[in-house]
Amino acid sequence: MSKESAITPEVIKSHGLTADEYKLVLEIMGRAPNITELGIFSVMWSEHCSYKSSKKWLKTLPTTAPWVICGPGENAGVIDIGDGEAAIFKMESHNHPSFIEPYQGAATGVGGILRDVFTMGARPVANMNALRFGDPAHPKTRHLVNGVVAGIGGYGNCIGVPTVGGETNFHASYNGNILVNAMTVGLARADRIFYSAAAGVGNPVVYVGSKTGRDGIHGATMASAEFSEDSEEKRPTVQVGDPFTEKLLVEACLELMATDAIVAIQDMGAAGLTSSSFEMASKGGLGIEMDLDAVPMREEGMSAYEIMLSESQERMLMVLKPGREDLARSVFEKWELDFAIVGVLTDTGRMVLKRHGAVVADLPIDPLAQASPEYDRPWVPGVKRAVIDAAEVPAHEPLAALKTLVGCPDLASKRWIWQQYDHMVMGDTVQRPGGDAAVVRVHGSNKALGITTDCTPRYCLADPHEGGRQAVAEAYRNLSAVGARPLAVTDNLNFGNPEKPEIMGQIVEAIQGMGEACRALDFPVVSGNVSLYNETNGTAILPTPAIGAVGLIDDVNKTASLPFKQAGDSIILIGETKGWLGASLYLRELCGREDGAPPPVALHREKREGDFVRGQIAEQNVSAVHDVSDGGLLVAVAEMAMASGIGAEILPPKGVALHAWCFGEDQGRYLLTAPASQVPVILEAAHQHDITAQVIGSTGGRDLTLKGSGTISLEELTGINEGWLPGFMSAPDANS
């Protein structure tokens, strides 16, 4: 698009700006913008970059704690993990690009989140992902699964950062708009964190990394709009990644960070050179004068518009101390990366861009960066669903129902996915994918991080407030189940069109629920991302506020995992079981229904039970731990048995309908196993802490027996559980 393009109402609309927003542009500028200036406004004020529909509500989340070094507002969140060390982490979406071009969309999503973490001075040590695909019967689903998984694996494996876990769901609501949420965790010295606020009038502004091309132009704007039938035509807005270049960029940045050369640093993510330069200048209260001729370009004849809006990957912007330019240049040239001084900091508070010697854009920085619209969009609360009585739900034969559930797309083993990821590179992965949370050793120490991603979208549709609470509580439980003390949360809020009051209601209520849970569990939000307009032809995805969370294990030798360890252990159920079947997988997979209120979350009990379970792990009283979640109690037992090859006998209690006891999804529950000698100790401790605990069975044999209902071999159960995804992906059109 040339700078001579006329600014017509159609051009304004095509840039995602409303008539009122354009009026504000005119007020800020005091004149009509040219096309480059309009493009800059459009990406900076896009939903993806400005959070204009959600920031009113995001401000209500708790973000501080004694161990929080840096909360929201920087590239990633930073928490203190003791011994002068910090964990840096964030989760971010790459949904629309991954639907259009699954391999590159997913790959560049991984690349972008890695840059958010290492730009703050951290060496990335773990990747996670949370994936949502459409109905397996939909003609595009196999193609999308194949491409996304290959893209995540291709980028993460090549850059040498282990992908240690995640989650994958399938639901028809994602048919036209899949979700690809990527999370990275890194480690840094707590006294060597790098921030993005520019400082020092006259200091050089430096561009490093890959050259700028025409890929990804309007990526941020595209990510802030609904899809329609023409979504395939948006392929040019998808970035192209190169993990080998990013590996060089990681090493070069960390090498330069070991010197005193860097004043500020920011990765070029959404909106590329535009957002990185404006954010750095705005945070520092300064201006920038930039010569676009100096920007390394890989294509001929690029306009100022294209240079500023390109989202080419593997690029960073830095402010250096004067006199350190040659040092920095030598580092980046050693790693065979581009290095260019593209500008200088000024005291004008303006962004002045030059191309071929002429000023092509002159914009005030703070009004553009800070005065982006903030909407208080109208919203309506969700309609409360009726609580479902177990007596109203058909009681299928339990072991037949169990076979159906362990083989359904949501509960089937995801080994086919994680076997494509290198989860052992770097040598610090303690617990591999497939457990409640990943465990990664802090290199060279006895400490470890627990890492998880969680969300139950069907609960969030049924009751966004309760679903938001549950997503946080489940992350808390998964960390507790491996013995990690939960420290902080990063979120990825995926919703439909916020201009619809019912969708805005989902956003508001989910954030309110998340906030309640984070406050009750002392589990602050330190970073995150909002992805809205996840709709196709007016049909929204299930509300999906994905939670990524990190916890600390003081002694890596005192962790727990979910496989049974030996025959003869007692199985202890922690938490109350009332048999809650509303919004459950049993109801959906066995009864073809997606109705009912979701299970309530008792936050005060969650905290108490989590503390108790971690205490039992630390005292080494238990041999295995698993939280009870999707599918309910019998599924959780089966998962522990299948993971170990050791069977179990389960004795259901009286007083709760059998199908509700087996498959109800009551919250706040864990399964523990322990030698018989430890059982009195555990039960007495539970009693002292006012925690419901009961022995429900024992481990042993090669079968799963439900007393009074029969027996099923683990071999048969495992075959069903492990077989679905490989079978689905090997169908003839898997690579079509």
mmCIF file of C-alpha atoms in Angstrom, residues 36-267:
data_model
loop_
_atom_site.group_PDB
_atom_site.id
_atom_site.type_symbol
_atom_site.label_atom_id
_atom_site.label_comp_id
_atom_site.label_asym_id
_atom_site.label_seq_id
_atom_site.Cartn_x
_atom_site.Cartn_y
_atom_site.Cartn_z
ATOM 1 C CA THR A 36 1.510 5.017 7.076
ATOM 2 C CA GLU A 37 0.226 6.927 10.097
ATOM 3 C CA LEU A 38 -3.240 5.395 9.705
ATOM 4 C CA GLY A 39 -1.690 1.914 9.567
ATOM 5 C CA ILE A 40 0.231 2.610 12.776
ATOM 6 C CA PHE A 41 -2.928 3.762 14.565
ATOM 7 C CA SER A 42 -4.827 0.724 13.310
ATOM 8 C CA VAL A 43 -2.406 -1.849 14.718
ATOM 9 C CA MET A 44 -1.724 0.006 17.979
ATOM 10 C CA TRP A 45 -5.456 0.356 18.592
ATOM 11 C CA SER A 46 -6.349 -3.162 17.498
ATOM 12 C CA GLU A 47 -7.962 -5.360 20.107
ATOM 13 C CA HIS A 48 -4.896 -7.599 19.963
ATOM 14 C CA CYS A 49 -2.490 -4.816 20.959
ATOM 15 C CA SER A 50 -4.619 -2.407 23.023
ATOM 16 C CA TYR A 51 -7.003 -4.692 24.984
ATOM 17 C CA LYS A 52 -9.593 -1.952 24.510
ATOM 18 C CA SER A 53 -12.576 -4.199 25.357
ATOM 19 C CA SER A 54 -11.005 -6.031 28.291
ATOM 20 C CA LYS A 55 -8.585 -3.705 30.104
ATOM 21 C CA LYS A 56 -11.311 -2.237 32.330
ATOM 22 C CA TRP A 57 -11.842 -5.733 33.727
ATOM 23 C CA LEU A 58 -8.241 -6.946 33.618
ATOM 24 C CA LYS A 59 -7.370 -4.146 36.063
ATOM 25 C CA THR A 60 -9.472 -5.950 38.703
ATOM 26 C CA LEU A 61 -7.224 -9.031 38.792
ATOM 27 C CA PRO A 62 -4.774 -9.428 41.709
ATOM 28 C CA THR A 63 -1.217 -8.961 40.437
ATOM 29 C CA THR A 64 1.008 -8.555 43.487
ATOM 30 C CA ALA A 65 2.589 -10.765 46.144
ATOM 31 C CA PRO A 66 5.888 -10.637 48.051
ATOM 32 C CA TRP A 67 7.408 -13.013 45.474
ATOM 33 C CA VAL A 68 6.228 -11.052 42.396
ATOM 34 C CA ILE A 69 9.128 -9.084 40.893
ATOM 35 C CA CYS A 70 7.230 -7.856 37.827
ATOM 36 C CA GLY A 71 3.527 -8.164 37.103
ATOM 37 C CA PRO A 72 1.522 -7.370 33.940
ATOM 38 C CA GLY A 73 2.726 -4.631 31.621
ATOM 39 C CA GLU A 74 6.086 -6.009 30.567
ATOM 40 C CA ASN A 75 6.900 -8.718 28.023
ATOM 41 C CA ALA A 76 6.374 -11.449 30.645
ATOM 42 C CA GLY A 77 5.789 -11.874 34.380
ATOM 43 C CA VAL A 78 8.670 -12.370 36.806
ATOM 44 C CA ILE A 79 8.596 -14.168 40.164
ATOM 45 C CA ASP A 80 11.269 -14.733 42.796
ATOM 46 C CA ILE A 81 12.111 -18.418 43.318
ATOM 47 C CA GLY A 82 14.815 -17.851 45.916
ATOM 48 C CA ASP A 83 18.615 -18.083 45.874
ATOM 49 C CA GLY A 84 18.835 -14.953 43.715
ATOM 50 C CA GLU A 85 16.906 -16.634 40.887
ATOM 51 C CA ALA A 86 13.727 -15.674 39.047
ATOM 52 C CA ALA A 87 11.227 -17.507 36.850
ATOM 53 C CA ILE A 88 9.908 -15.513 33.893
ATOM 54 C CA PHE A 89 6.832 -16.731 32.028
ATOM 55 C CA LYS A 90 3.890 -15.849 29.844
ATOM 56 C CA MET A 91 1.181 -17.457 27.714
ATOM 57 C CA GLU A 92 0.002 -16.038 24.402
ATOM 58 C CA SER A 93 -2.343 -16.923 21.560
ATOM 59 C CA HIS A 94 -1.735 -17.502 17.875
ATOM 60 C CA ASN A 95 -5.254 -18.614 17.028
ATOM 61 C CA HIS A 96 -6.207 -16.999 13.741
ATOM 62 C CA PRO A 97 -2.821 -17.550 12.044
ATOM 63 C CA SER A 98 -2.884 -21.230 13.076
ATOM 64 C CA PHE A 99 -6.284 -21.764 11.469
ATOM 65 C CA ILE A 100 -5.186 -20.157 8.198
ATOM 66 C CA GLU A 101 -1.714 -21.721 8.007
ATOM 67 C CA PRO A 102 -1.425 -24.302 10.815
ATOM 68 C CA TYR A 103 2.291 -25.109 10.626
ATOM 69 C CA GLN A 104 3.609 -21.547 10.440
ATOM 70 C CA GLY A 105 0.864 -20.161 12.673
ATOM 71 C CA ALA A 106 1.738 -22.560 15.488
ATOM 72 C CA ALA A 107 5.491 -22.344 14.910
ATOM 73 C CA THR A 108 5.563 -18.545 15.041
ATOM 74 C CA GLY A 109 3.322 -18.617 18.106
ATOM 75 C CA VAL A 110 6.061 -20.605 19.850
ATOM 76 C CA GLY A 111 8.736 -18.258 18.519
ATOM 77 C CA GLY A 112 6.889 -15.178 19.716
ATOM 78 C CA ILE A 113 6.378 -16.399 23.263
ATOM 79 C CA LEU A 114 10.009 -17.504 23.486
ATOM 80 C CA ARG A 115 11.071 -13.949 22.562
ATOM 81 C CA ASP A 116 8.766 -12.460 25.213
ATOM 82 C CA VAL A 117 10.689 -14.466 27.805
ATOM 83 C CA PHE A 118 14.299 -14.163 26.673
ATOM 84 C CA THR A 119 13.925 -10.434 25.965
ATOM 85 C CA MET A 120 13.735 -10.034 29.759
ATOM 86 C CA GLY A 121 17.057 -11.778 30.292
ATOM 87 C CA ALA A 122 15.842 -15.337 30.854
ATOM 88 C CA ARG A 123 17.075 -18.505 29.229
ATOM 89 C CA PRO A 124 13.913 -20.375 28.163
ATOM 90 C CA VAL A 125 13.734 -23.783 29.888
ATOM 91 C CA ALA A 126 10.251 -25.088 29.083
ATOM 92 C CA ASN A 127 7.398 -24.708 26.602
ATOM 93 C CA MET A 128 3.762 -25.683 27.137
ATOM 94 C CA ASN A 129 0.705 -25.397 24.917
ATOM 95 C CA ALA A 130 -3.065 -25.446 25.214
ATOM 96 C CA LEU A 131 -4.786 -26.536 22.005
ATOM 97 C CA ARG A 132 -8.490 -26.608 21.068
ATOM 98 C CA PHE A 133 -9.616 -28.185 17.829
ATOM 99 C CA GLY A 134 -13.003 -28.710 16.202
ATOM 100 C CA ASP A 135 -15.148 -31.814 15.951
ATOM 101 C CA PRO A 136 -13.006 -34.779 14.868
ATOM 102 C CA ALA A 137 -15.630 -35.444 12.189
ATOM 103 C CA HIS A 138 -15.107 -31.989 10.641
ATOM 104 C CA PRO A 139 -13.182 -32.226 7.339
ATOM 105 C CA LYS A 140 -10.480 -29.744 8.406
ATOM 106 C CA THR A 141 -9.747 -31.078 11.894
ATOM 107 C CA ARG A 142 -7.102 -33.694 11.002
ATOM 108 C CA HIS A 143 -5.270 -31.259 8.745
ATOM 109 C CA LEU A 144 -5.228 -28.632 11.511
ATOM 110 C CA VAL A 145 -4.071 -31.057 14.230
ATOM 111 C CA ASN A 146 -1.333 -32.341 11.959
ATOM 112 C CA GLY A 147 -0.065 -28.878 11.029
ATOM 113 C CA VAL A 148 -0.255 -27.322 14.488
ATOM 114 C CA VAL A 149 1.488 -30.199 16.249
ATOM 115 C CA ALA A 150 4.188 -30.294 13.565
ATOM 116 C CA GLY A 151 4.654 -26.516 13.846
ATOM 117 C CA ILE A 152 4.993 -26.562 17.634
ATOM 118 C CA GLY A 153 7.374 -29.505 17.509
ATOM 119 C CA GLY A 154 9.352 -28.156 14.582
ATOM 120 C CA TYR A 155 10.041 -24.806 16.208
ATOM 121 C CA GLY A 156 10.554 -25.974 19.796
ATOM 122 C CA ASN A 157 12.687 -28.975 18.841
ATOM 123 C CA CYS A 158 14.927 -26.965 16.523
ATOM 124 C CA ILE A 159 15.527 -24.180 19.034
ATOM 125 C CA GLY A 160 16.347 -26.730 21.733
ATOM 126 C CA VAL A 161 13.747 -25.861 24.385
ATOM 127 C CA PRO A 162 11.755 -28.823 25.748
ATOM 128 C CA THR A 163 7.989 -28.916 25.252
ATOM 129 C CA VAL A 164 6.993 -30.485 28.557
ATOM 130 C CA GLY A 165 3.206 -30.621 28.561
ATOM 131 C CA GLY A 166 -0.120 -29.009 27.798
ATOM 132 C CA GLU A 167 -3.694 -29.940 26.997
ATOM 133 C CA THR A 168 -5.755 -30.718 23.900
ATOM 134 C CA ASN A 169 -9.560 -30.622 23.580
ATOM 135 C CA PHE A 170 -11.958 -31.153 20.699
ATOM 136 C CA HIS A 171 -15.358 -29.463 20.301
ATOM 137 C CA ALA A 172 -17.482 -28.393 17.339
ATOM 138 C CA SER A 173 -17.418 -24.760 18.518
ATOM 139 C CA TYR A 174 -13.775 -24.599 17.368
ATOM 140 C CA ASN A 175 -14.537 -25.915 13.847
ATOM 141 C CA GLY A 176 -13.932 -22.541 12.227
ATOM 142 C CA ASN A 177 -11.578 -21.031 14.789
ATOM 143 C CA ILE A 178 -9.083 -23.266 16.582
ATOM 144 C CA LEU A 179 -7.105 -22.088 19.609
ATOM 145 C CA VAL A 180 -3.329 -22.356 19.820
ATOM 146 C CA ASN A 181 -2.074 -20.940 23.130
ATOM 147 C CA ALA A 182 1.666 -21.188 23.771
ATOM 148 C CA MET A 183 3.474 -20.735 27.086
ATOM 149 C CA THR A 184 7.185 -20.385 27.804
ATOM 150 C CA VAL A 185 9.009 -20.428 31.150
ATOM 151 C CA GLY A 186 12.552 -19.127 31.534
ATOM 152 C CA LEU A 187 15.112 -18.676 34.306
ATOM 153 C CA ALA A 188 17.192 -15.591 35.060
ATOM 154 C CA ARG A 189 19.156 -13.959 37.836
ATOM 155 C CA ALA A 190 16.756 -11.887 39.907
ATOM 156 C CA ASP A 191 19.129 -8.914 39.778
ATOM 157 C CA ARG A 192 19.548 -9.116 35.973
ATOM 158 C CA ILE A 193 16.034 -8.600 34.629
ATOM 159 C CA PHE A 194 15.775 -6.505 31.452
ATOM 160 C CA TYR A 195 12.891 -4.119 30.858
ATOM 161 C CA SER A 196 11.521 -2.274 27.848
ATOM 162 C CA ALA A 197 11.345 1.379 28.962
ATOM 163 C CA ALA A 198 13.626 3.499 26.782
ATOM 164 C CA ALA A 199 15.995 5.895 28.590
ATOM 165 C CA GLY A 200 18.677 8.421 27.677
ATOM 166 C CA VAL A 201 18.105 11.165 25.109
ATOM 167 C CA GLY A 202 20.598 10.667 22.290
ATOM 168 C CA ASN A 203 21.000 6.930 22.949
ATOM 169 C CA PRO A 204 21.046 4.762 19.829
ATOM 170 C CA VAL A 205 18.026 2.623 18.872
ATOM 171 C CA VAL A 206 19.234 -0.655 17.390
ATOM 172 C CA TYR A 207 17.512 -3.330 15.278
ATOM 173 C CA VAL A 208 18.836 -6.910 15.526
ATOM 174 C CA GLY A 209 17.879 -10.326 14.206
ATOM 175 C CA SER A 210 16.296 -11.258 10.901
ATOM 176 C CA LYS A 211 15.570 -8.975 7.970
ATOM 177 C CA THR A 212 12.149 -7.385 7.524
ATOM 178 C CA GLY A 213 9.888 -8.778 4.797
ATOM 179 C CA ARG A 214 6.286 -8.419 3.745
ATOM 180 C CA ASP A 215 5.007 -11.383 5.783
ATOM 181 C CA GLY A 216 2.597 -10.797 8.633
ATOM 182 C CA ILE A 217 1.470 -7.315 7.587
ATOM 183 C CA HIS A 218 -1.804 -6.621 9.406
ATOM 184 C CA GLY A 219 -1.409 -9.746 11.534
ATOM 185 C CA ALA A 220 -2.539 -7.864 14.667
ATOM 186 C CA THR A 221 -5.542 -6.394 12.867
ATOM 187 C CA MET A 222 -6.469 -9.796 11.422
ATOM 188 C CA ALA A 223 -6.282 -11.273 14.925
ATOM 189 C CA SER A 224 -8.806 -8.638 16.064
ATOM 190 C CA ALA A 225 -11.584 -9.536 13.630
ATOM 191 C CA GLU A 226 -14.047 -12.363 13.122
ATOM 192 C CA PHE A 227 -13.503 -14.954 10.442
ATOM 193 C CA SER A 228 -15.798 -15.548 7.494
ATOM 194 C CA GLU A 229 -15.663 -17.819 4.456
ATOM 195 C CA ASP A 230 -12.747 -15.826 3.027
ATOM 196 C CA SER A 231 -10.387 -16.567 5.922
ATOM 197 C CA GLU A 232 -8.122 -18.566 3.596
ATOM 198 C CA GLU A 233 -7.442 -15.353 1.664
ATOM 199 C CA LYS A 234 -5.702 -13.954 4.759
ATOM 200 C CA ARG A 235 -2.751 -16.311 4.330
ATOM 201 C CA PRO A 236 -0.327 -13.414 3.551
ATOM 202 C CA THR A 237 -0.999 -12.017 7.048
ATOM 203 C CA VAL A 238 0.597 -15.118 8.612
ATOM 204 C CA GLN A 239 4.247 -14.795 9.618
ATOM 205 C CA VAL A 240 6.950 -17.264 8.603
ATOM 206 C CA GLY A 241 9.281 -18.535 11.311
ATOM 207 C CA ASP A 242 12.888 -19.735 11.354
ATOM 208 C CA PRO A 243 13.796 -21.471 14.633
ATOM 209 C CA PHE A 244 17.481 -21.727 13.751
ATOM 210 C CA THR A 245 17.702 -17.934 13.471
ATOM 211 C CA GLU A 246 15.816 -17.589 16.744
ATOM 212 C CA LYS A 247 18.311 -19.910 18.449
ATOM 213 C CA LEU A 248 21.103 -17.583 17.292
ATOM 214 C CA LEU A 249 19.077 -14.614 18.528
ATOM 215 C CA VAL A 250 18.643 -16.172 21.985
ATOM 216 C CA GLU A 251 22.369 -16.776 22.344
ATOM 217 C CA ALA A 252 23.354 -13.355 20.987
ATOM 218 C CA CYS A 253 20.909 -11.511 23.264
ATOM 219 C CA LEU A 254 21.982 -13.450 26.357
ATOM 220 C CA GLU A 255 25.641 -12.847 25.508
ATOM 221 C CA LEU A 256 25.079 -9.096 25.159
ATOM 222 C CA MET A 257 22.973 -9.094 28.343
ATOM 223 C CA ALA A 258 26.026 -10.321 30.239
ATOM 224 C CA THR A 259 27.614 -6.923 29.470
ATOM 225 C CA ASP A 260 26.438 -3.447 30.487
ATOM 226 C CA ALA A 261 25.483 -2.420 26.931
ATOM 227 C CA ILE A 262 21.686 -2.684 27.004
ATOM 228 C CA VAL A 263 19.478 0.114 28.371
ATOM 229 C CA ALA A 264 16.154 -1.369 27.172
ATOM 230 C CA ILE A 265 15.037 -4.234 24.964
ATOM 231 C CA GLN A 266 11.752 -5.271 23.366
ATOM 232 C CA ASP A 267 10.876 -8.056 20.967
#
